[in-house]
Coordinates of C-alpha atoms and ligand atoms in Angstrom, one line a residue:
M10 CA 16.4 11.5 4.8
I11 CA 20.1 11.6 4.7
M12 CA 22.0 10.2 7.0
N13 CA 26.3 11.5 6.7
S14 CA 28.3 12.7 9.3
R15 CA 28.3 16.6 8.6
K16 CA 24.7 16.4 8.8
T17 CA 23.4 14.3 11.8
A18 CA 23.3 17.0 14.6
T19 CA 21.1 18.9 12.3
L20 CA 18.9 16.1 11.4
L21 CA 18.4 15.1 15.0
V22 CA 17.0 17.9 15.7
L23 CA 14.6 18.4 12.9
F24 CA 13.7 14.8 13.5
V25 CA 12.6 15.3 17.9
I26 CA 10.8 18.6 16.0
A27 CA 8.9 16.0 13.4
L28 CA 7.9 14.1 16.4
I29 CA 6.8 16.5 18.0
F30 CA 4.5 17.8 15.2
A31 CA 4.0 14.1 13.9
A32 CA -0.1 14.0 13.4
S33 CA 0.5 11.9 10.3
P34 CA -2.4 9.5 9.8
G35 CA -0.8 5.8 9.1
F36 CA 2.9 7.2 9.2
A37 CA 4.0 7.0 13.0
P38 CA 7.3 6.5 13.8
A39 CA 8.2 2.8 15.3
Q40 CA 9.9 4.2 18.5
A41 CA 6.1 5.7 19.4
R42 CA 4.9 1.9 19.6
A43 CA 7.9 -0.6 21.1
A44 CA 10.7 0.5 22.8
S45 CA 12.8 -2.5 21.2
P46 CA 11.3 -3.7 18.0
A47 CA 11.2 -7.5 17.8
M48 CA 12.8 -7.5 14.1
S49 CA 16.1 -5.8 12.9
I50 CA 18.0 -6.3 9.4
T51 CA 21.5 -5.2 8.6
V52 CA 22.1 -5.1 5.1
S53 CA 25.7 -5.2 3.9
M54 CA 27.4 -4.8 0.9
E55 CA 31.5 -5.4 0.9
R56 CA 31.9 -6.0 -2.5
P57 CA 29.9 -4.4 -5.0
T58 CA 31.2 -5.2 -7.9
T59 CA 30.0 -9.0 -7.0
H60 CA 26.6 -6.8 -7.1
Y61 CA 25.8 -9.4 -4.1
Y62 CA 23.8 -7.4 -0.5
H63 CA 24.3 -9.6 2.3
V64 CA 21.5 -9.5 4.7
V65 CA 20.5 -10.1 7.9
L66 CA 17.4 -10.6 9.9
R67 CA 16.8 -11.1 13.4
V68 CA 13.6 -12.0 14.8
D69 CA 13.1 -12.3 18.9
G70 CA 9.9 -13.4 20.6
L71 CA 9.1 -16.4 18.5
K72 CA 6.5 -18.7 19.1
G73 CA 6.0 -22.0 17.5
E74 CA 7.6 -25.6 15.7
S75 CA 9.1 -23.5 12.5
Q76 CA 8.4 -20.0 10.9
D77 CA 7.8 -19.5 7.1
F78 CA 10.4 -16.5 6.1
K79 CA 9.1 -15.0 2.4
M80 CA 10.3 -12.7 0.0
P81 CA 7.6 -10.4 -1.8
A82 CA 6.8 -11.5 -5.7
W83 CA 6.5 -7.8 -6.4
T84 CA 6.4 -4.3 -5.5
P85 CA 3.6 -2.1 -5.2
G86 CA 3.3 0.9 -8.1
Y87 CA 5.1 -1.7 -10.9
Y88 CA 2.5 -4.0 -11.5
R89 CA 4.3 -6.8 -12.2
I90 CA 5.2 -10.2 -11.1
M91 CA 9.0 -9.7 -10.2
D92 CA 9.7 -12.8 -8.0
Y93 CA 12.3 -11.0 -6.2
A94 CA 13.2 -14.6 -4.4
K95 CA 14.9 -16.0 -7.7
N96 CA 17.7 -13.9 -6.9
V97 CA 18.2 -14.8 -3.4
L98 CA 21.6 -17.1 -2.6
D99 CA 23.2 -18.7 0.2
F100 CA 20.0 -19.2 2.8
K101 CA 21.2 -19.8 6.2
A102 CA 19.4 -20.3 9.4
E103 CA 20.4 -19.8 13.1
D104 CA 18.8 -20.0 16.4
G105 CA 20.0 -16.4 18.7
T106 CA 23.2 -19.0 19.9
G107 CA 24.3 -19.3 16.5
R108 CA 23.5 -23.1 16.3
P109 CA 22.5 -23.7 12.9
L110 CA 18.5 -24.5 12.2
A111 CA 17.4 -27.0 9.3
W112 CA 15.2 -25.7 6.5
E113 CA 13.1 -26.1 3.7
K114 CA 12.1 -24.6 0.2
T115 CA 7.5 -24.7 0.6
A116 CA 6.8 -22.3 -2.0
K117 CA 9.4 -20.4 -4.9
N118 CA 9.4 -17.3 -2.0
T119 CA 9.1 -19.4 1.0
W120 CA 11.7 -21.0 3.1
R121 CA 10.1 -22.7 6.1
V122 CA 12.4 -22.8 9.2
R123 CA 12.6 -25.3 11.9
S124 CA 12.7 -23.4 15.1
D125 CA 12.9 -26.4 17.6
K126 CA 11.1 -23.8 20.1
A127 CA 13.8 -21.0 19.5
A128 CA 12.8 -17.9 20.7
S129 CA 15.1 -15.9 18.1
I130 CA 16.4 -17.0 14.9
V131 CA 18.6 -15.3 12.5
V132 CA 18.6 -15.8 8.7
S133 CA 21.2 -14.9 6.0
Y134 CA 21.2 -14.7 2.7
D135 CA 22.8 -12.6 -0.2
V136 CA 20.7 -11.0 -2.8
Y137 CA 21.8 -10.4 -6.4
A138 CA 21.0 -7.2 -7.6
F139 CA 22.2 -5.3 -10.9
A140 CA 19.7 -4.0 -12.2
R141 CA 19.3 0.0 -12.6
F142 CA 15.8 0.5 -12.3
C143 CA 13.2 1.7 -9.7
A144 CA 11.5 -1.3 -9.2
D145 CA 14.9 -3.6 -8.7
S146 CA 17.6 -3.2 -6.9
Y147 CA 21.3 -2.4 -8.1
L148 CA 24.5 -2.7 -6.6
G149 CA 27.7 -1.7 -8.6
D150 CA 31.2 0.5 -8.3
D151 CA 29.0 3.8 -8.2
G152 CA 26.5 3.0 -5.2
G153 CA 23.7 0.9 -5.0
F154 CA 20.0 1.3 -4.7
I155 CA 17.5 -0.9 -2.8
T156 CA 13.8 -2.1 -3.7
P157 CA 13.0 -3.4 -0.3
A158 CA 10.4 -5.6 -1.2
G159 CA 13.1 -7.3 -3.5
L160 CA 15.6 -7.6 -1.1
F161 CA 13.9 -7.9 2.9
M162 CA 12.1 -10.6 3.3
H163 CA 9.6 -10.8 6.4
V164 CA 8.2 -13.8 8.8
A165 CA 4.4 -14.9 7.4
G166 CA 1.7 -13.1 9.4
R167 CA 3.9 -10.6 11.0
L168 CA 3.9 -8.1 8.3
K169 CA 2.4 -5.4 10.8
D170 CA 5.4 -5.4 13.1
P171 CA 7.8 -2.9 13.3
V172 CA 11.3 -3.4 12.1
T173 CA 14.8 -1.4 12.2
V174 CA 16.9 -1.6 9.2
T175 CA 20.8 -0.9 10.1
V176 CA 22.3 -0.2 6.5
L177 CA 26.6 -1.1 6.2
P178 CA 27.4 1.1 3.3
H179 CA 30.8 0.4 1.0
P180 CA 33.5 2.5 2.8
D181 CA 33.4 4.7 -0.3
W182 CA 30.1 6.0 0.0
K183 CA 28.9 8.6 2.1
Q184 CA 25.2 8.8 2.0
I185 CA 22.2 6.5 2.5
S186 CA 18.7 8.7 1.3
T187 CA 15.4 7.3 2.4
G188 CA 12.1 8.2 3.4
L189 CA 12.5 6.1 6.5
D190 CA 12.5 7.5 10.0
P191 CA 16.8 7.3 11.2
V192 CA 16.9 6.5 14.4
A193 CA 18.7 8.7 16.9
G194 CA 21.9 7.9 17.9
H195 CA 22.1 5.0 15.6
P196 CA 23.7 6.7 12.2
G197 CA 22.7 4.2 9.6
T198 CA 19.8 2.6 11.0
F199 CA 15.6 3.7 10.4
S200 CA 12.9 2.2 11.4
A201 CA 9.8 1.4 10.3
P202 CA 6.3 1.1 11.6
D203 CA 6.0 -2.7 10.2
F204 CA 7.0 -4.1 6.9
D205 CA 4.1 -2.2 4.8
T206 CA 6.0 1.1 5.4
L207 CA 9.7 -0.8 5.0
Y208 CA 8.9 -2.2 1.5
D209 CA 7.7 1.3 1.0
C210 CA 10.8 3.1 1.7
P211 CA 13.3 2.5 -0.7
I212 CA 16.8 3.3 -0.2
L213 CA 19.7 4.9 -2.3
I214 CA 23.3 4.9 -0.9
G215 CA 26.5 6.6 -2.9
N216 CA 27.5 9.8 -2.9
Q217 CA 24.9 11.4 -4.2
E218 CA 24.2 14.9 -4.3
I219 CA 22.0 17.0 -1.4
L220 CA 19.7 19.5 -2.2
T221 CA 17.2 20.6 0.6
F222 CA 14.5 23.0 -0.1
E223 CA 11.1 23.3 2.7
A224 CA 7.9 23.5 0.9
A225 CA 4.2 24.1 2.4
G226 CA 6.0 23.9 5.5
R227 CA 8.3 20.4 5.4
P228 CA 11.2 19.4 4.6
H229 CA 12.1 17.9 1.3
T230 CA 15.3 16.0 0.1
V231 CA 17.4 15.7 -3.1
A232 CA 19.3 12.9 -3.4
A233 CA 20.7 12.6 -6.6
Y234 CA 22.9 10.2 -8.7
D235 CA 24.1 12.6 -10.9
L236 CA 22.2 16.2 -12.3
G237 CA 24.7 17.0 -14.4
A238 CA 24.8 20.8 -15.3
A239 CA 21.0 21.9 -14.4
D240 CA 20.5 24.9 -12.9
R241 CA 20.2 23.7 -8.8
A242 CA 18.2 26.5 -7.9
K243 CA 15.4 26.3 -10.5
F244 CA 15.7 22.6 -9.6
T245 CA 14.7 22.8 -6.6
G246 CA 12.4 25.9 -7.2
D247 CA 10.1 24.4 -9.8
L248 CA 10.3 20.8 -7.2
K249 CA 8.7 23.7 -4.8
K250 CA 6.2 25.2 -7.0
I251 CA 4.6 21.6 -7.8
V252 CA 5.3 20.7 -3.8
E253 CA 3.0 23.6 -3.0
A254 CA 0.7 23.4 -5.9
A255 CA -0.3 20.1 -4.6
A256 CA -1.0 20.9 -1.2
A257 CA -3.0 24.0 -1.9
L258 CA -5.3 21.3 -4.1
M259 CA -5.4 18.4 -1.5
G260 CA -5.5 20.9 1.8
E261 CA -2.5 18.9 3.6
L262 CA 0.7 17.3 3.0
P263 CA 0.3 13.6 4.4
Y264 CA 4.4 13.5 4.6
R265 CA 6.8 15.1 8.0
H266 CA 9.8 14.7 5.3
Y267 CA 9.6 13.9 1.7
T268 CA 12.5 12.7 -0.7
F269 CA 13.1 13.1 -3.8
L270 CA 15.7 9.5 -4.8
I271 CA 17.3 10.1 -8.2
I272 CA 18.8 6.6 -8.8
G273 CA 20.8 7.4 -12.0
P274 CA 20.1 7.1 -15.8
G275 CA 17.5 5.1 -17.7
G276 CA 13.7 5.2 -17.5
G277 CA 11.0 5.1 -15.1
G278 CA 9.7 6.1 -11.8
L279 CA 7.8 4.6 -8.8
E280 CA 6.1 6.3 -6.3
H281 CA 6.5 5.6 -2.1
L282 CA 4.6 6.4 0.9
N283 CA 6.9 9.9 1.2
S284 CA 9.5 9.2 -0.9
T285 CA 10.2 9.0 -5.3
A286 CA 12.0 6.7 -6.9
V287 CA 13.1 7.9 -10.6
A288 CA 15.5 7.4 -13.6
L289 CA 17.3 10.7 -14.8
N290 CA 19.3 10.7 -18.1
P291 CA 21.0 14.3 -16.8
G292 CA 21.0 15.8 -20.2
S293 CA 17.3 15.4 -20.7
L294 CA 17.0 19.2 -18.2
A295 CA 18.9 20.9 -20.2
N296 CA 17.1 21.5 -23.0
P297 CA 13.1 23.3 -22.3
Q298 CA 11.2 20.4 -24.3
S299 CA 12.8 17.6 -22.1
Y300 CA 12.8 19.9 -19.0
M301 CA 8.7 20.2 -18.9
G302 CA 9.1 16.4 -20.1
W303 CA 11.0 16.1 -16.8
L304 CA 8.4 17.8 -14.8
C305 CA 5.5 16.3 -15.6
F306 CA 7.4 13.2 -14.9
I307 CA 8.4 14.3 -11.7
A308 CA 4.5 15.6 -10.6
H309 CA 3.3 12.8 -11.6
E310 CA 5.1 10.4 -9.1
Y311 CA 4.5 13.2 -6.6
F312 CA 0.8 13.1 -6.9
H313 CA 0.6 9.9 -6.1
L314 CA 1.2 10.2 -3.0
F315 CA -2.5 11.0 -2.9
N316 CA -3.4 9.4 -5.8
V317 CA -2.7 5.8 -4.9
K318 CA -0.8 5.8 -1.9
A319 CA -4.0 7.6 0.4
I320 CA -6.6 7.7 -1.9
R321 CA -6.6 3.9 -3.6
P322 CA -8.8 1.4 -5.1
I323 CA -9.3 -1.5 -2.3
A324 CA -7.2 -3.5 -4.4
L325 CA -4.2 -1.7 -3.6
G326 CA -3.6 -2.1 -0.4
P327 CA -3.0 -3.6 2.4
F328 CA -1.0 -5.4 -0.1
D329 CA -0.8 -9.3 -1.2
Y330 CA 3.0 -9.3 -1.8
E331 CA 2.7 -13.0 -3.2
R332 CA 0.0 -12.5 -6.2
E333 CA -1.3 -10.1 -8.5
N334 CA -3.4 -7.8 -6.8
Y335 CA -6.5 -7.1 -9.3
T336 CA -8.4 -3.7 -9.9
N337 CA -10.3 -2.2 -12.8
M338 CA -9.2 1.7 -11.7
L339 CA -5.6 1.9 -12.5
W340 CA -7.4 4.3 -15.2
V341 CA -8.0 6.6 -11.8
S342 CA -4.9 6.0 -10.0
E343 CA -2.1 6.4 -12.9
G344 CA -4.8 8.0 -15.4
L345 CA -5.6 10.8 -13.2
T346 CA -2.5 11.0 -12.2
V347 CA -1.6 11.7 -15.3
Y348 CA -4.4 14.5 -15.7
Y349 CA -3.1 15.9 -12.4
E350 CA 0.3 16.3 -13.9
F351 CA -0.6 19.1 -16.0
I352 CA -3.1 20.1 -13.7
L353 CA -0.8 20.7 -11.0
L354 CA 2.2 22.4 -13.3
N355 CA -0.4 24.9 -14.6
R356 CA -1.2 26.1 -11.0
A357 CA 2.2 26.0 -10.1
G358 CA 3.0 28.7 -12.9
L359 CA 4.6 25.9 -15.0
M360 CA 2.6 25.3 -17.7
T361 CA 0.4 28.1 -20.0
R362 CA -3.3 26.9 -20.8
D363 CA -2.4 26.2 -24.2
E364 CA 0.2 23.8 -23.1
V365 CA -1.9 22.0 -20.9
L366 CA -4.3 21.8 -24.1
E367 CA -1.8 20.1 -26.1
R368 CA -0.6 17.7 -23.7
L369 CA -4.1 17.0 -23.7
G370 CA -4.9 16.4 -27.0
S371 CA -1.0 14.4 -27.6
T372 CA -2.6 12.1 -24.9
I373 CA -5.9 11.5 -26.3
A374 CA -4.2 10.6 -29.5
N375 CA -2.3 8.1 -27.8
Y376 CA -4.8 5.7 -27.3
E377 CA -7.5 7.1 -30.2
N378 CA -4.9 6.1 -32.7
A379 CA -3.9 2.8 -30.9
P380 CA -5.0 0.1 -32.7
G381 CA -6.5 -1.5 -29.2
R382 CA -8.2 0.7 -29.0
R383 CA -11.3 -1.4 -30.7
Y384 CA -10.9 -4.3 -28.3
Q385 CA -10.2 -2.6 -24.9
P386 CA -11.5 -0.7 -22.6
A387 CA -9.9 1.2 -19.7
T388 CA -11.2 -1.0 -16.6
A389 CA -9.6 -3.9 -18.5
S390 CA -6.3 -2.4 -19.4
S391 CA -6.1 -1.7 -15.5
F392 CA -7.2 -5.2 -14.9
D393 CA -5.1 -7.1 -17.3
T394 CA -1.9 -5.0 -16.5
W395 CA -0.3 -7.9 -14.6
T396 CA -0.2 -10.1 -17.5
N397 CA 0.3 -7.6 -20.7
F398 CA 1.3 -4.1 -19.8
F399 CA 4.8 -3.7 -18.0
S400 CA 5.9 -7.4 -19.9
R401 CA 4.4 -7.6 -23.2
G402 CA 4.1 -9.2 -25.8
E403 CA 4.5 -9.0 -29.9
H404 CA 1.0 -8.3 -30.6
S405 CA 0.1 -6.0 -26.9
A406 CA 0.7 -3.0 -29.2
N407 CA -2.2 -4.2 -31.4
T408 CA -4.9 -5.5 -29.0
T409 CA -4.1 -3.1 -25.3
I410 CA -4.3 0.4 -24.9
S411 CA -2.5 2.3 -22.0
Y412 CA -4.9 2.8 -18.6
Y413 CA -2.1 6.3 -18.2
D414 CA -3.9 7.5 -21.7
I415 CA -7.4 6.7 -21.9
G416 CA -7.5 7.8 -17.8
A417 CA -5.8 11.2 -18.7
G418 CA -8.9 11.4 -21.1
L419 CA -11.3 10.3 -18.4
G420 CA -10.2 12.2 -15.7
L421 CA -10.6 15.6 -18.7
L422 CA -14.2 14.5 -18.9
L423 CA -15.0 13.8 -14.8
D424 CA -13.5 17.2 -14.5
L425 CA -15.3 18.8 -17.3
K426 CA -18.8 17.1 -16.8
I427 CA -18.4 17.8 -12.7
R428 CA -17.9 21.3 -13.4
E429 CA -20.6 21.9 -15.6
A430 CA -23.2 19.7 -14.0
S431 CA -22.3 21.7 -10.7
K432 CA -22.7 24.7 -12.1
G433 CA -18.9 25.5 -10.6
L434 CA -19.7 24.8 -7.1
S435 CA -17.1 20.9 -7.8
S436 CA -14.7 19.6 -9.4
L437 CA -12.7 16.2 -10.0
D438 CA -10.5 18.2 -7.3
D439 CA -13.6 18.3 -4.9
V440 CA -13.9 14.6 -5.0
M441 CA -9.6 14.2 -5.0
R442 CA -10.0 15.6 -1.3
T443 CA -13.7 14.2 -0.6
L444 CA -11.8 10.6 -1.0
Y445 CA -8.9 11.5 0.7
G446 CA -10.7 12.5 4.0
T447 CA -13.8 9.6 3.7
F448 CA -11.2 6.8 2.8
Y449 CA -7.9 7.3 3.7
K450 CA -8.4 9.3 6.5
E451 CA -11.8 8.3 8.1
K452 CA -12.5 4.7 7.5
K453 CA -8.2 4.3 6.3
R454 CA -8.9 2.0 3.8
G455 CA -9.4 2.1 -0.2
F456 CA -12.6 2.4 -1.8
T457 CA -14.5 0.0 -4.4
D458 CA -15.7 0.7 -7.8
R459 CA -19.2 2.1 -6.7
E460 CA -18.0 4.3 -3.9
F461 CA -15.4 5.9 -6.7
R462 CA -18.4 6.4 -9.1
E463 CA -20.8 7.9 -6.3
A464 CA -18.1 10.3 -5.4
C465 CA -18.3 11.7 -8.6
E466 CA -21.7 11.5 -9.1
R467 CA -22.3 13.7 -5.6
A468 CA -20.0 16.4 -6.7
A469 CA -21.7 16.1 -10.1
G470 CA -25.1 16.2 -8.4
V471 CA -26.2 14.4 -11.7
P472 CA -25.8 10.6 -12.9
L473 CA -22.7 10.0 -15.2
N474 CA -23.3 6.7 -16.9
E475 CA -22.2 7.6 -20.1
I476 CA -18.7 8.5 -18.7
F477 CA -18.2 4.9 -16.5
D478 CA -20.7 2.4 -18.3
A479 CA -19.5 3.4 -21.6
Y480 CA -16.4 5.1 -22.1
A481 CA -14.3 3.6 -19.0
A482 CA -15.8 -0.4 -19.5
T483 CA -16.7 -0.5 -23.1
V484 CA -14.8 1.1 -26.5
K485 CA -17.2 3.3 -27.4
E486 CA -16.8 6.4 -29.7
W487 CA -16.6 9.4 -27.5
D488 CA -18.5 12.4 -28.0
Y489 CA -15.6 14.5 -27.4
A490 CA -17.1 17.5 -28.5
K491 CA -20.4 17.8 -25.8
Y492 CA -17.7 17.4 -23.1
L493 CA -14.8 19.9 -24.3
G494 CA -18.1 22.0 -25.6
F495 CA -18.7 22.3 -21.7
A496 CA -15.7 25.1 -21.4
G497 CA -15.5 26.5 -25.0
L498 CA -13.2 24.2 -26.4
T499 CA -13.0 22.3 -29.4
I500 CA -11.4 19.3 -30.6
E501 CA -10.5 17.9 -34.5
T502 CA -11.9 14.4 -34.8
E503 CA -11.3 14.0 -38.0
P504 CA -8.8 11.7 -39.4
G505 CA -6.1 13.2 -41.3
T506 CA -3.0 11.8 -42.8
A507 CA 0.3 11.3 -41.1
P508 CA 3.0 12.5 -42.8
G509 CA 5.6 10.2 -44.9
P510 CA 5.1 7.0 -46.2
W511 CA 3.5 4.0 -44.4
F512 CA 5.1 0.5 -43.9
G513 CA 3.7 -0.4 -40.8
A514 CA 6.8 -2.7 -39.3
P515 CA 8.5 -1.1 -36.3
T516 CA 11.8 -3.0 -35.6
Q517 CA 14.2 -3.3 -32.9
D518 CA 17.8 -3.4 -33.6
Q519 CA 19.7 -7.0 -33.4
N520 CA 23.4 -6.6 -33.6
G521 CA 22.7 -3.6 -36.1
S522 CA 20.3 -5.4 -38.2
P523 CA 16.1 -4.4 -38.0
V524 CA 14.1 -7.0 -36.9
V525 CA 10.3 -6.6 -36.8
S526 CA 8.9 -6.4 -33.2
S527 CA 5.1 -5.7 -34.4
V528 CA 3.1 -5.4 -37.4
E529 CA 0.4 -3.1 -37.1
P530 CA -3.1 -4.3 -38.4
D531 CA -4.2 -3.9 -42.0
S532 CA -0.4 -1.8 -43.1
P533 CA 1.5 -2.4 -45.8
A534 CA 4.2 -5.0 -44.3
S535 CA 0.5 -6.7 -42.9
L536 CA -1.0 -7.3 -46.2
A537 CA 2.5 -7.9 -47.9
G538 CA 2.9 -11.0 -45.4
L539 CA 6.1 -10.0 -42.8
S540 CA 5.8 -10.9 -39.5
A541 CA 7.2 -9.9 -36.7
Q542 CA 10.5 -12.1 -35.4
D543 CA 11.3 -11.3 -39.8
E544 CA 14.8 -9.2 -40.6
I545 CA 14.7 -7.5 -43.0
V546 CA 18.0 -7.5 -45.0
A547 CA 17.7 -5.5 -48.0
L548 CA 14.7 -3.0 -49.5
D549 CA 15.2 -2.8 -53.4
G550 CA 18.3 -4.8 -53.0
A551 CA 20.2 -2.5 -50.6
R552 CA 21.3 -3.7 -47.5
V553 CA 19.4 -2.1 -44.6
T554 CA 20.4 -2.0 -41.1
Q555 CA 18.8 -0.9 -38.0
R556 CA 20.0 2.7 -38.4
S557 CA 19.8 2.9 -42.2
L558 CA 16.1 1.6 -42.3
A559 CA 13.7 4.4 -41.8
G560 CA 15.6 7.1 -43.7
M561 CA 15.3 4.4 -46.8
I562 CA 11.1 4.5 -46.5
N563 CA 10.8 7.8 -46.0
A564 CA 12.7 8.8 -49.0
R565 CA 10.3 6.9 -51.0
K566 CA 6.7 7.9 -51.4
P567 CA 3.3 6.8 -50.5
G568 CA 2.0 4.5 -53.2
E569 CA 5.2 3.3 -54.2
K570 CA 6.2 -0.2 -54.2
V571 CA 9.5 -1.3 -52.6
K572 CA 11.5 -5.3 -52.7
V573 CA 12.4 -6.5 -49.4
H574 CA 14.5 -9.3 -48.3
Y575 CA 13.9 -10.3 -45.4
A576 CA 14.8 -13.7 -43.4
R577 CA 12.9 -15.8 -41.3
R578 CA 14.0 -18.8 -39.9
G579 CA 17.2 -18.9 -41.6
T580 CA 15.9 -18.7 -45.0
V581 CA 15.7 -15.0 -47.0
H582 CA 12.5 -14.8 -48.9
E583 CA 11.3 -11.5 -50.8
V584 CA 8.3 -9.7 -51.2
E585 CA 6.8 -7.0 -52.7
V586 CA 5.3 -4.3 -49.9
T587 CA 3.7 -0.9 -51.3
L588 CA 3.9 2.2 -49.3
G589 CA 0.5 3.5 -47.7
K590 CA -0.5 6.8 -46.3
K591 CA -1.3 5.9 -42.4
T592 CA -4.6 8.0 -41.4
E593 CA -4.9 9.0 -37.7
R594 CA -6.9 11.8 -36.0
S595 CA -4.6 14.2 -34.3
F596 CA -7.3 15.8 -31.3
R597 CA -5.9 18.7 -31.5
I598 CA -7.8 20.6 -28.6
T599 CA -8.4 24.5 -29.5
A600 CA -10.3 27.3 -27.4
L601 CA -13.4 28.9 -29.6
E602 CA -12.7 32.8 -30.3
A603 CA -16.1 33.8 -28.9
P604 CA -16.8 31.4 -26.0
A605 CA -20.2 32.3 -24.5
P606 CA -20.0 33.7 -20.9
G607 CA -20.4 30.4 -18.8
Q608 CA -17.9 28.6 -21.2
K609 CA -15.7 31.3 -20.2
A610 CA -16.4 30.7 -16.7
L611 CA -15.3 27.3 -16.4
L612 CA -12.3 27.5 -18.6
D613 CA -10.7 30.5 -16.2
A614 CA -12.2 28.3 -13.3
W615 CA -10.6 25.3 -14.4
L616 CA -7.3 26.9 -15.9
K617 CA -4.9 29.3 -15.7
Ligands
LIG6 ZN1 2.0 6.8 -12.0

């Protein structure tokens, strides 16, 4: 939702209409429950170039000797401990009359205020915010982005209380964009029925471009930091098609309004209840290849509103904001969302059947060719995300896989198996709809590992031991031919040779010099004794830079010997590396020329 002087009147009308039609579970506006919320937050940003937000939290109706104020350690969707409390400065507490109250820190993210029986406490603090990233906060001379879990404290034990947030933007900025509901008659003030909702509604502040469109009967807003020369009509037209394809798949939309927050250049995106925050390099909209990548990305973040925000593993909400929330099922939440990127775009008429098969093939190739495929199954990759996915060591590339990639492959196998076993009567779509109806709407909770499996097996009408016990939970090889055969498809699984010579030590730039970031197992670099953190100085006596290294290696042939000078702990060494050939499997998926009628029927029902 956007609040600015020009649009306020329209928005208030929309808001009233939205209240009349409000039927979405778990997202009722605060006004309906409490006339005067006990908690109110004001956030201001007087000097953006200092990168400090100023936050004031007022809490009324308190009882007791002391109150703990807590800052979350992470934000849902980005499964990494961020310790946002480290950005807090100048914490102060007073009672409702302005009398200072004593406080002490009792944990890294906890401020205990001695309330001295005061019914009201006002705490204030600054938060340093200079990371333009969807799971962090930013404030600069070009605007601000707030990840609420990283900016707003809550009172321990009172996450369920309603709260209002008043945003006082820097005077140069006209727009405040967020999924929060605006409070009628108070421009810049928004309400949340509880802190879970607040923490799930990021806020973009600045002079962003605003586009609006209607899809499936709901208002949608695009708030964009910079769209470059993008064709606006095509951009919103394609978003509308994605929304309508998702609404058709699931049967309804669980929100009254939705906002796409394009927060600026960079990478990454994060899903939220009725919004998503995504980075976008405006140039990437210009060429068809990267535009298709953008559509996949935005379809992914959008579909999360069902798969993970509504249809979710039991560990993922209500959240414990102070520590890791473990689940074996991020391959379902993330991987199936990758799978549905392609399915949604195909149904929206934005991706052809051949393009879907090509994307599925390369997603499969990503994890099948990863060295970590030998060690880490999908369930373990999900569970260990907190320590070995978003935060990675130099050995991670060799020992882990991505639950995004392997989960998309498992989604493919599940969908094909359910369609085949049910003789076309059911599909993975039915599993999604059943989970949405049973767990999100009726039981109002997440599902266990067993409940997810049961929903899949009920749709298939047969046990799915191979997929769940072997493929998801162990590193056993998959029988792709069998599953793809259901749809009359074949897959290339024989190892081939990657083009060019193989060195096997990717590097990263350190002041222009290439420094080895990881060494691929059994690669020429590994056999020659090169190690992570070695700085490559010269090849055959010629000085190299990060820019020139790849070209110099590719100019040679597999089997050639190359003399490598490298620096390790301040000393230069020399070693001879025999360049190799890297074997890789392509996993190209193609359709049989003469499929059986049953195969053709399955393929036609599956992909347009
Ligand atoms: Zn995702």
